[in-house]
CSV table of C-alpha atoms in Angstrom, one decimal:
chain,number,residue,atom,x,y,z
Y,1,UNK,CA,-19.2,5.7,5.6
Y,2,UNK,CA,-16.2,5.0,8.0
Y,3,UNK,CA,-12.9,3.1,6.6
Y,4,UNK,CA,-9.6,2.1,7.0
Y,5,UNK,CA,-6.3,2.0,4.7
Y,6,UNK,CA,-3.5,0.3,4.9
Y,7,UNK,CA,-0.3,-0.4,3.3
Y,8,UNK,CA,-0.1,-4.0,1.9
Y,9,UNK,CA,2.5,-6.8,3.7
Y,10,UNK,CA,4.0,-8.3,3.9
Y,11,UNK,CA,6.2,-5.5,4.5
Y,12,UNK,CA,10.1,-7.8,5.8
Y,13,UNK,CA,13.1,-5.6,7.4
Y,14,UNK,CA,15.8,-6.4,8.4
Y,15,UNK,CA,16.2,-6.1,12.9
Y,16,UNK,CA,17.5,-2.2,13.1
Y,17,UNK,CA,16.0,-0.8,10.4
Y,18,UNK,CA,13.7,1.7,10.0
Y,19,UNK,CA,9.4,0.6,10.1
Y,20,UNK,CA,6.5,3.2,8.2
Y,21,UNK,CA,3.1,1.7,8.2
Y,22,UNK,CA,0.9,3.3,6.2
Y,23,UNK,CA,-2.5,4.2,7.3
Y,24,UNK,CA,-4.8,6.3,5.9
Y,25,UNK,CA,-9.1,6.9,6.7
Y,26,UNK,CA,-11.8,8.4,6.3
Y,27,UNK,CA,-14.2,9.3,8.4
Y,28,UNK,CA,-16.5,11.9,9.1
Y,29,UNK,CA,-16.2,14.7,12.6
Y,30,UNK,CA,-13.2,13.6,14.1
Y,31,UNK,CA,-12.1,10.2,15.2
Y,32,UNK,CA,-10.2,8.3,18.1
Y,33,UNK,CA,-7.5,6.1,15.9
Y,34,UNK,CA,-5.5,3.7,17.1
Y,35,UNK,CA,-2.4,0.7,16.1
Y,36,UNK,CA,-3.8,-2.0,17.7
Y,37,UNK,CA,-0.4,-5.7,17.1
Y,38,UNK,CA,-1.5,-9.8,17.3
Y,39,UNK,CA,1.4,-11.7,17.7
Y,40,UNK,CA,1.7,-14.9,16.7
Y,41,UNK,CA,-2.0,-17.1,17.7
Y,42,UNK,CA,-2.6,-14.5,19.7
Y,43,UNK,CA,-5.2,-12.2,20.3
Y,44,UNK,CA,-5.4,-7.6,19.2
Y,45,UNK,CA,-3.5,-6.2,22.1
Y,46,UNK,CA,-3.5,-2.1,21.8
Y,47,UNK,CA,-0.6,-0.6,20.8
Y,48,UNK,CA,-1.3,3.1,21.0
Y,49,UNK,CA,-3.8,5.9,20.4
Y,50,UNK,CA,-4.5,9.0,19.0
Y,51,UNK,CA,-8.5,11.3,19.8
Y,52,UNK,CA,-7.1,14.9,18.9
Y,53,UNK,CA,-5.1,16.6,15.7
Y,54,UNK,CA,-2.4,17.1,16.1
Y,55,UNK,CA,-1.6,14.5,18.7
Y,56,UNK,CA,0.9,11.5,18.7
Y,57,UNK,CA,0.3,8.5,19.6
Y,58,UNK,CA,3.7,6.0,21.8
Y,59,UNK,CA,4.6,3.0,23.2
Y,60,UNK,CA,7.2,-0.1,22.8
Y,61,UNK,CA,9.3,2.9,20.5
Y,62,UNK,CA,6.8,2.9,18.0
Y,63,UNK,CA,5.2,5.8,17.0
Y,64,UNK,CA,2.1,7.8,15.1
Y,65,UNK,CA,0.7,10.8,14.6
Y,66,UNK,CA,-2.7,12.0,14.3
Y,67,UNK,CA,-2.3,14.0,10.5
Y,68,UNK,CA,-6.0,15.5,10.2
Y,69,UNK,CA,-4.8,17.7,7.4
Y,70,UNK,CA,-3.9,13.7,4.8
Y,71,UNK,CA,-6.8,12.0,7.3
Y,72,UNK,CA,-3.3,9.8,7.8
Y,73,UNK,CA,-1.8,7.6,11.6
Y,74,UNK,CA,1.0,6.7,10.2
Y,75,UNK,CA,2.4,3.8,12.6
Y,76,UNK,CA,7.0,4.7,12.9
Y,77,UNK,CA,9.3,3.4,14.9
Y,78,UNK,CA,13.0,3.5,14.6
Y,79,UNK,CA,15.3,0.3,14.9
Y,80,UNK,CA,13.1,-2.6,14.5
Y,81,UNK,CA,14.1,-6.3,16.6
Y,82,UNK,CA,13.3,-9.6,15.6
Y,83,UNK,CA,10.7,-9.3,17.8
Y,84,UNK,CA,8.3,-7.2,16.2
Y,85,UNK,CA,7.5,-9.4,13.5
Y,86,UNK,CA,3.8,-9.5,14.1
Y,87,UNK,CA,0.4,-7.7,12.1
Y,88,UNK,CA,-0.4,-4.3,12.9
Y,89,UNK,CA,-3.8,-3.3,13.1
Y,90,UNK,CA,-4.8,0.8,11.9
Y,91,UNK,CA,-8.8,1.4,13.6
Y,92,UNK,CA,-10.4,4.5,14.5
Y,93,UNK,CA,-13.4,5.5,16.2
Y,94,UNK,CA,-16.3,7.8,15.5
Y,95,UNK,CA,-18.2,9.1,13.0
Y,96,UNK,CA,-20.7,6.7,11.6
Y,97,UNK,CA,-19.9,4.6,13.9
Y,98,UNK,CA,-19.9,5.9,16.5
Y,99,UNK,CA,-18.0,3.7,18.6
Y,100,UNK,CA,-17.6,0.8,17.9
Y,101,UNK,CA,-13.8,0.0,16.2
Y,102,UNK,CA,-13.5,0.7,12.7
Y,103,UNK,CA,-10.2,-2.0,11.7
Y,104,UNK,CA,-8.1,-2.1,8.2
Y,105,UNK,CA,-7.5,-4.9,6.5
Y,106,UNK,CA,-4.0,-5.5,8.6
Y,107,UNK,CA,-0.4,-5.3,8.0
Y,108,UNK,CA,2.7,-8.7,8.7
Y,109,UNK,CA,5.2,-7.3,9.7
Y,110,UNK,CA,8.1,-9.8,9.0
Y,111,UNK,CA,12.3,-9.2,10.8
Y,112,UNK,CA,15.2,-10.9,9.8
Y,113,UNK,CA,17.8,-11.1,12.6
O,1,UNK,CA,-4.6,-12.3,35.1
O,2,UNK,CA,-7.5,-14.7,32.2
O,3,UNK,CA,-8.4,-11.7,30.8
O,4,UNK,CA,-10.5,-12.3,27.9
O,5,UNK,CA,-11.0,-16.3,27.7
O,6,UNK,CA,-12.1,-18.0,24.4
O,7,UNK,CA,-13.4,-22.7,24.1
O,8,UNK,CA,-12.5,-24.0,21.8
O,9,UNK,CA,-9.0,-23.1,20.0
O,10,UNK,CA,-9.8,-24.7,17.2
O,11,UNK,CA,-13.2,-26.0,15.7
O,12,UNK,CA,-13.7,-28.4,11.8
O,13,UNK,CA,-17.7,-28.1,11.3
O,14,UNK,CA,-19.4,-29.8,8.0
O,15,UNK,CA,-21.9,-27.8,6.2
O,16,UNK,CA,-25.7,-27.3,8.0
O,17,UNK,CA,-24.0,-27.7,11.6
O,18,UNK,CA,-24.2,-26.1,14.4
O,19,UNK,CA,-21.8,-25.1,17.4
O,20,UNK,CA,-21.2,-22.9,20.3
O,21,UNK,CA,-18.5,-20.5,20.5
O,22,UNK,CA,-17.9,-19.4,24.3
O,23,UNK,CA,-15.8,-17.0,25.5
O,24,UNK,CA,-15.6,-14.6,29.3
O,25,UNK,CA,-13.2,-11.8,30.5
O,26,UNK,CA,-12.8,-11.5,34.5
O,27,UNK,CA,-12.3,-8.1,33.6
O,28,UNK,CA,-16.2,-6.9,35.2
O,29,UNK,CA,-16.1,-4.9,31.5
O,30,UNK,CA,-19.3,-4.1,30.6
O,31,UNK,CA,-19.0,-4.7,27.0
O,32,UNK,CA,-18.2,-7.2,25.0
O,33,UNK,CA,-18.6,-8.4,21.7
O,34,UNK,CA,-17.6,-10.7,18.2
O,35,UNK,CA,-15.3,-10.1,15.3
O,36,UNK,CA,-14.3,-12.4,12.2
O,37,UNK,CA,-11.0,-11.9,11.1
O,38,UNK,CA,-11.0,-12.8,7.4
O,39,UNK,CA,-7.5,-12.6,5.2
O,40,UNK,CA,-7.4,-8.4,3.6
O,41,UNK,CA,-10.3,-7.8,5.1
O,42,UNK,CA,-9.2,-6.8,9.2
O,43,UNK,CA,-11.9,-7.6,11.5
O,44,UNK,CA,-15.5,-7.1,11.4
O,45,UNK,CA,-17.7,-6.2,14.8
O,46,UNK,CA,-21.1,-9.1,14.3
O,47,UNK,CA,-22.5,-9.1,17.2
O,48,UNK,CA,-21.5,-6.3,20.6
O,49,UNK,CA,-23.5,-6.1,24.2
O,50,UNK,CA,-23.3,-3.2,25.5
O,51,UNK,CA,-24.0,-4.0,29.2
O,52,UNK,CA,-25.7,-7.6,30.5
O,53,UNK,CA,-29.0,-7.5,29.5
O,54,UNK,CA,-28.3,-6.5,25.7
O,55,UNK,CA,-26.7,-6.9,22.6
O,56,UNK,CA,-26.8,-5.6,19.0
O,57,UNK,CA,-26.2,-6.6,15.3
O,58,UNK,CA,-22.8,-4.6,14.5
O,59,UNK,CA,-21.4,-5.3,10.1
O,60,UNK,CA,-21.7,-8.4,10.1
O,61,UNK,CA,-24.2,-10.3,12.2
O,62,UNK,CA,-25.9,-12.8,9.0
O,63,UNK,CA,-25.7,-16.6,10.1
O,64,UNK,CA,-25.5,-15.6,13.6
O,65,UNK,CA,-26.2,-15.9,17.2
O,66,UNK,CA,-25.6,-14.0,20.4
O,67,UNK,CA,-26.3,-14.8,24.5
O,68,UNK,CA,-25.3,-12.3,27.3
O,69,UNK,CA,-25.7,-14.8,29.5
O,70,UNK,CA,-24.1,-12.5,32.3
O,71,UNK,CA,-22.0,-9.8,33.2
O,72,UNK,CA,-19.2,-12.6,32.5
O,73,UNK,CA,-19.9,-14.4,29.1
O,74,UNK,CA,-21.1,-14.2,25.9
O,75,UNK,CA,-21.6,-16.7,23.2
O,76,UNK,CA,-21.4,-17.3,19.5
O,77,UNK,CA,-23.9,-19.6,17.9
O,78,UNK,CA,-23.4,-20.9,14.1
O,79,UNK,CA,-27.0,-22.9,14.5
O,80,UNK,CA,-26.1,-24.0,10.4
O,81,UNK,CA,-23.0,-23.4,9.6
O,82,UNK,CA,-22.1,-22.9,5.7
O,83,UNK,CA,-18.1,-23.1,4.3
O,84,UNK,CA,-18.7,-18.2,4.4
O,85,UNK,CA,-18.5,-18.7,8.2
O,86,UNK,CA,-15.0,-20.3,7.8
O,87,UNK,CA,-12.5,-18.0,9.5
O,88,UNK,CA,-11.1,-16.7,12.8
O,89,UNK,CA,-13.5,-15.1,15.1
O,90,UNK,CA,-12.4,-13.2,18.1
O,91,UNK,CA,-14.3,-12.3,21.4
O,92,UNK,CA,-13.1,-8.7,22.7
O,93,UNK,CA,-14.2,-6.5,26.4
O,94,UNK,CA,-14.3,-3.3,27.1
O,95,UNK,CA,-14.7,-1.6,30.1
O,96,UNK,CA,-17.1,1.5,29.0
O,97,UNK,CA,-20.2,1.8,27.6
O,98,UNK,CA,-20.0,1.5,23.6
O,99,UNK,CA,-20.2,5.1,24.0
O,100,UNK,CA,-17.1,5.7,26.1
O,101,UNK,CA,-15.4,2.1,24.9
O,102,UNK,CA,-11.7,2.9,24.4
O,103,UNK,CA,-10.0,0.0,24.5
O,104,UNK,CA,-10.5,-3.1,24.0
O,105,UNK,CA,-9.4,-6.9,25.3
O,106,UNK,CA,-9.3,-9.5,22.8
O,107,UNK,CA,-9.6,-13.4,23.4
O,108,UNK,CA,-6.3,-15.2,21.7
O,109,UNK,CA,-8.5,-16.2,19.2
O,110,UNK,CA,-10.9,-19.5,17.5
O,111,UNK,CA,-10.0,-21.1,14.8
O,112,UNK,CA,-13.3,-22.3,12.5
O,113,UNK,CA,-12.8,-24.4,9.5
O,114,UNK,CA,-16.8,-25.4,7.5
O,115,UNK,CA,-16.5,-27.8,4.7
């Protein structure tokens, strides 16, 4: 069935460091892929998305490329800020579960000044 | 500009007690969802409502009931709470039915502890 696997956290970085959070998926067909972010005390917000292979989603300096050959959708940012500290969720829609979102376990990011 | 509003934000129950989590959205969205969030497990769908008057089970519906009261409101009820239902609950809505749902808007969450 559909599933999403994210790297375990927490990930702790210094300000201006490069960020990668790995995400791989298992799904039939051609799912759409998403990154959601949850800031402390808040609900999840959509960060970026990609709907087909080789698409790159981007927002607020974050990027992720839909790689069908490696079934991956890794999140990257060139220079993180303290304000990026949050929990990041990779998710997919499609395949076995139709159009309901399936989430990964989430990765905590802590950025130190 | 409220978006999705959930109440209460925090609740402590004893095993066997009942309670209802309330959710309302002011974006005129057709679809609404209830998720639970547990450490190391991400978000799991409990129930969803594709449109007013319809509800369907998600991944983990046991022990819960829902009511889509009208287009704005979608409540989640625990009839007899169990410690396994200790979790953070999120309500969400989307601007198309699940067949075309793409972006969910989430509430701030309700933290429930069952002793």
